[in-house]
CSV table of C-alpha atoms in Angstrom, one decimal:
chain,number,residue,atom,x,y,z
A,125,GLU,CA,0.0,-0.1,0.0
A,126,PRO,CA,1.6,3.4,-0.8
A,127,GLU,CA,2.5,5.6,1.9
A,128,VAL,CA,4.1,8.6,2.9
A,129,THR,CA,7.7,8.6,4.0
A,130,GLN,CA,9.7,11.0,6.4
A,131,THR,CA,13.3,11.3,7.2
A,132,PRO,CA,15.0,11.6,9.5
A,133,SER,CA,12.9,10.0,12.2
A,134,HIS,CA,14.6,12.2,15.0
A,135,GLN,CA,16.7,14.8,14.9
A,136,VAL,CA,18.6,16.8,17.5
A,137,THR,CA,20.1,20.2,16.8
A,138,GLN,CA,21.4,23.2,18.5
A,139,MET,CA,19.5,26.4,18.4
A,140,GLY,CA,20.1,28.6,15.8
A,141,GLN,CA,21.0,25.9,13.3
A,142,GLU,CA,19.2,25.1,9.9
A,143,VAL,CA,17.1,21.8,9.7
A,144,ILE,CA,15.9,20.3,7.0
A,145,LEU,CA,12.9,17.5,7.2
A,146,ARG,CA,12.4,15.6,4.3
A,147,CYS,CA,9.1,13.7,2.9
A,148,VAL,CA,8.0,11.7,0.0
A,149,PRO,CA,4.6,12.0,-0.6
A,150,ILE,CA,2.3,9.3,-2.3
A,151,SER,CA,3.3,9.5,-5.9
A,152,ASN,CA,-0.1,10.6,-7.5
A,153,HIS,CA,-1.3,12.9,-4.8
A,154,LEU,CA,-1.6,16.3,-5.7
A,155,TYR,CA,-1.9,18.2,-2.2
A,156,PHE,CA,1.0,18.2,0.2
A,157,TYR,CA,1.0,19.5,3.6
A,158,TRP,CA,3.1,20.0,6.7
A,159,TYR,CA,2.0,20.0,10.4
A,160,ARG,CA,3.4,19.7,13.7
A,161,GLN,CA,2.5,18.7,17.2
A,162,ILE,CA,4.1,19.8,20.3
A,163,LEU,CA,4.2,17.2,22.6
A,164,GLY,CA,0.8,16.8,24.3
A,165,GLN,CA,-0.8,19.4,22.4
A,166,LYS,CA,-3.0,19.5,19.1
A,167,VAL,CA,-1.8,18.8,15.4
A,168,GLU,CA,-1.3,22.5,14.0
A,169,PHE,CA,-1.3,23.2,10.3
A,170,LEU,CA,1.7,24.7,9.2
A,171,VAL,CA,1.6,24.8,5.3
A,172,SER,CA,-0.2,23.4,2.2
A,173,PHE,CA,1.4,23.0,-1.2
A,174,TYR,CA,-0.4,22.5,-4.6
A,175,ASN,CA,0.8,23.1,-7.9
A,176,ASN,CA,4.2,23.6,-7.0
A,177,GLU,CA,3.5,26.5,-4.7
A,178,ILE,CA,2.5,27.5,-1.2
A,179,SER,CA,-1.6,27.5,-1.4
A,180,GLU,CA,-2.2,28.5,2.4
A,181,LYS,CA,0.3,29.1,5.5
A,182,SER,CA,-0.5,29.8,9.1
A,183,GLU,CA,0.7,32.3,11.3
A,184,ILE,CA,3.2,29.8,12.7
A,185,PHE,CA,4.9,29.6,9.4
A,186,ASP,CA,6.7,32.6,9.5
A,187,ASP,CA,10.1,33.6,7.6
A,188,GLN,CA,12.1,31.1,8.9
A,189,PHE,CA,10.2,28.3,7.6
A,190,SER,CA,10.0,27.5,3.8
A,191,VAL,CA,9.0,24.4,1.7
A,192,GLU,CA,10.2,23.0,-1.5
A,193,ARG,CA,9.5,20.3,-4.0
A,194,PRO,CA,12.9,19.9,-5.7
A,195,ASP,CA,12.5,17.3,-7.9
A,196,GLY,CA,8.7,16.0,-8.2
A,197,SER,CA,9.1,13.6,-5.3
A,198,ASN,CA,10.5,15.0,-2.5
A,199,PHE,CA,8.8,17.5,-0.2
A,200,THR,CA,11.0,19.2,2.2
A,201,LEU,CA,10.6,21.7,5.2
A,202,LYS,CA,13.5,23.9,6.1
A,203,ILE,CA,13.7,25.6,9.2
A,204,ARG,CA,16.4,28.2,9.2
A,205,SER,CA,17.3,29.1,12.6
A,206,THR,CA,15.8,26.8,15.1
A,207,LYS,CA,14.3,28.0,18.2
A,208,LEU,CA,13.8,26.1,21.5
A,209,GLU,CA,10.1,26.3,20.9
A,210,ASP,CA,10.4,24.7,17.4
A,211,SER,CA,10.9,21.3,19.4
A,212,ALA,CA,8.0,19.1,18.1
A,213,MET,CA,6.7,16.4,16.0
A,214,TYR,CA,6.6,17.4,12.4
A,215,PHE,CA,4.2,15.3,10.2
A,216,CYS,CA,4.0,15.6,6.4
A,217,ALA,CA,0.8,14.7,4.8
A,218,SER,CA,-0.6,14.4,1.2
A,219,MET,CA,-4.0,14.4,0.0
A,220,SER,CA,-5.1,12.9,-3.5
A,221,GLY,CA,-7.1,15.7,-5.1
A,222,LEU,CA,-7.5,13.6,-8.3
A,223,GLY,CA,-10.4,14.2,-10.3
A,224,GLY,CA,-11.2,17.2,-8.0
A,225,ALA,CA,-12.5,14.8,-5.3
A,226,ASN,CA,-12.4,16.3,-2.0
A,227,THR,CA,-12.4,13.1,0.4
A,228,GLY,CA,-11.0,14.6,3.7
A,229,GLU,CA,-8.6,12.1,3.7
A,230,LEU,CA,-4.9,12.9,4.6
A,231,PHE,CA,-2.3,10.4,4.5
A,232,PHE,CA,0.3,11.1,7.2
A,233,GLY,CA,3.6,10.1,7.3
A,234,GLU,CA,5.0,8.8,10.8
A,235,GLY,CA,6.6,12.1,11.7
A,236,SER,CA,9.9,13.8,12.3
A,237,ARG,CA,10.6,14.5,16.0
A,238,LEU,CA,12.8,17.7,16.4
A,239,THR,CA,14.6,18.5,19.5
A,240,VAL,CA,16.1,21.9,19.8
A,241,LEU,CA,19.0,21.9,22.5
B,110,GLY,CA,-12.1,32.9,12.1
B,111,GLN,CA,-12.3,29.5,12.6
B,112,SER,CA,-13.3,27.7,15.6
B,113,LEU,CA,-13.4,24.0,16.9
B,114,GLU,CA,-14.9,22.6,19.8
B,115,GLN,CA,-14.8,18.8,21.2
B,116,PRO,CA,-14.8,17.5,24.5
B,117,SER,CA,-11.3,17.2,26.0
B,118,GLU,CA,-11.7,13.5,27.6
B,119,VAL,CA,-14.1,10.7,27.5
B,120,THR,CA,-14.1,7.4,29.5
B,121,ALA,CA,-16.0,4.4,28.7
B,122,VAL,CA,-15.7,0.6,29.3
B,123,GLU,CA,-15.1,-2.1,26.9
B,124,GLY,CA,-18.0,-3.0,24.7
B,125,ALA,CA,-19.9,0.5,25.2
B,126,ILE,CA,-20.9,3.2,22.9
B,127,VAL,CA,-19.4,6.5,22.8
B,128,GLN,CA,-20.1,9.9,20.9
B,129,ILE,CA,-17.8,12.5,20.6
B,130,ASN,CA,-19.3,15.5,19.5
B,131,CYS,CA,-17.7,18.5,17.4
B,132,THR,CA,-19.0,21.8,16.7
B,133,TYR,CA,-17.2,24.1,14.0
B,134,GLN,CA,-17.0,27.4,12.7
B,135,THR,CA,-15.3,28.1,9.4
B,136,SER,CA,-15.6,29.5,5.9
B,137,GLY,CA,-15.5,27.7,2.7
B,138,PHE,CA,-16.6,24.3,4.5
B,139,TYR,CA,-16.7,21.5,2.3
B,140,GLY,CA,-17.0,18.8,4.8
B,141,LEU,CA,-16.1,17.0,8.3
B,142,SER,CA,-13.1,14.5,8.7
B,143,TRP,CA,-12.3,12.4,11.9
B,144,TYR,CA,-8.8,11.0,12.7
B,145,GLN,CA,-7.5,8.8,15.3
B,146,GLN,CA,-4.1,8.9,16.8
B,147,HIS,CA,-2.4,6.6,19.6
B,148,ASP,CA,0.1,7.9,21.7
B,149,GLY,CA,3.5,8.4,19.9
B,150,GLY,CA,1.8,7.8,16.4
B,151,ALA,CA,0.6,9.6,13.4
B,152,PRO,CA,-3.3,10.7,12.8
B,153,THR,CA,-5.0,8.0,10.8
B,154,PHE,CA,-8.1,8.8,8.6
B,155,LEU,CA,-11.6,7.5,9.9
B,156,SER,CA,-14.2,9.0,8.1
B,157,TYR,CA,-15.5,11.9,6.0
B,158,ASN,CA,-18.8,13.5,5.9
B,159,ALA,CA,-19.6,15.8,3.0
B,160,LEU,CA,-23.1,15.7,3.1
B,161,ASP,CA,-25.9,15.7,6.2
B,162,GLY,CA,-26.4,12.2,7.6
B,163,LEU,CA,-24.6,9.2,9.0
B,164,GLU,CA,-21.8,7.4,7.5
B,165,GLU,CA,-21.1,4.0,8.8
B,166,THR,CA,-17.6,2.4,8.7
B,167,GLY,CA,-17.5,-1.1,10.5
B,168,ARG,CA,-17.8,-0.2,14.4
B,169,PHE,CA,-17.2,3.6,13.6
B,170,SER,CA,-20.0,5.9,12.2
B,171,SER,CA,-19.9,9.9,11.7
B,172,PHE,CA,-22.4,12.4,11.5
B,173,LEU,CA,-22.8,15.6,10.0
B,174,SER,CA,-25.6,18.5,10.3
B,175,ARG,CA,-23.9,21.7,8.2
B,176,SER,CA,-27.1,23.7,9.4
B,177,ASP,CA,-26.1,23.1,12.7
B,178,SER,CA,-22.1,23.4,12.2
B,179,TYR,CA,-22.3,20.0,14.2
B,180,GLY,CA,-20.9,16.6,13.6
B,181,TYR,CA,-20.1,13.6,15.8
B,182,LEU,CA,-18.2,10.5,15.8
B,183,LEU,CA,-20.0,7.0,17.1
B,184,LEU,CA,-18.0,4.5,18.2
B,185,GLN,CA,-19.7,1.1,19.1
B,186,GLU,CA,-18.4,-2.1,20.8
B,187,LEU,CA,-15.5,-0.3,22.0
B,188,GLN,CA,-12.2,-2.2,22.5
B,189,MET,CA,-9.0,-1.4,24.6
B,190,LYS,CA,-7.4,-0.7,21.4
B,191,ASP,CA,-9.6,2.2,20.9
B,192,SER,CA,-7.8,4.1,23.4
B,193,ALA,CA,-6.5,7.3,21.8
B,194,SER,CA,-7.1,10.7,20.8
B,195,TYR,CA,-10.0,11.4,18.1
B,196,PHE,CA,-9.7,14.7,16.1
B,197,CYS,CA,-12.4,16.5,14.2
B,198,ALA,CA,-11.1,18.5,11.2
B,199,PRO,CA,-13.4,20.7,8.8
B,200,LEU,CA,-12.2,20.7,5.4
B,201,SER,CA,-12.1,24.2,4.1
B,202,GLY,CA,-10.6,26.6,1.8
B,203,GLY,CA,-9.6,26.4,-2.0
B,204,TYR,CA,-6.8,23.9,-1.5
B,205,ASN,CA,-8.4,21.3,0.8
B,206,LYS,CA,-7.0,22.7,4.1
B,207,LEU,CA,-7.5,20.4,7.1
B,208,ILE,CA,-7.3,22.3,10.7
B,209,PHE,CA,-7.6,20.0,13.5
B,210,GLY,CA,-9.4,20.5,17.0
B,211,ALA,CA,-7.9,20.0,20.1
B,212,GLY,CA,-8.8,16.4,20.2
B,213,THR,CA,-10.8,14.3,22.8
B,214,ARG,CA,-8.8,11.7,24.6
B,215,LEU,CA,-10.8,8.3,24.8
B,216,ALA,CA,-9.8,6.1,27.6
B,217,VAL,CA,-11.3,2.6,27.3
B,218,HIS,CA,-11.5,0.7,30.7
B,219,PRO,CA,-12.0,-3.2,31.2
């Protein structure tokens, strides 16, 4: 069964360092997302990506964040200068959208746990 | 703006039935999704209602009333493995954006 894969599963970094989280969405999906979940809290929307550009972003997704789909398969989230409060689980997700269908079904990866020291 | 309300915690015994309610306020509403998340895991899709009424998928059913901006998830014949957090998530916007509620933590006891 197709799945969303994320790497790394866990990354530890020093405050101020740049981090890139990688995702391979399901191959024929059209919509891509990044969410984050601080331990014990809700799943927060960061950004959605469609047709090779950002379609929506939340207030959390400020200038230190960026996303790219560099090669038609990978979908990356870059955090330019990490802060302690960026420590969270980051989930990538994709949605089919084929034929214009809205199914409400996001396929999530297993997440990348980021720890900022 | 957008708002979502669902109970923070629910407790039930094995074999029982539980209903988790969700009220929402969002613009450009398409439908309401429900997700399950076990501790340490990723959210997994349970159901989606685009139209008013009840959708049944095995032991789980989901209901939507657009006019009331209200939905619920009904879990029947509860099992211990159903202990998890459950999130309602309205689908909205032009690009299929899902915003998750704070979640309802369900604890199933023997």
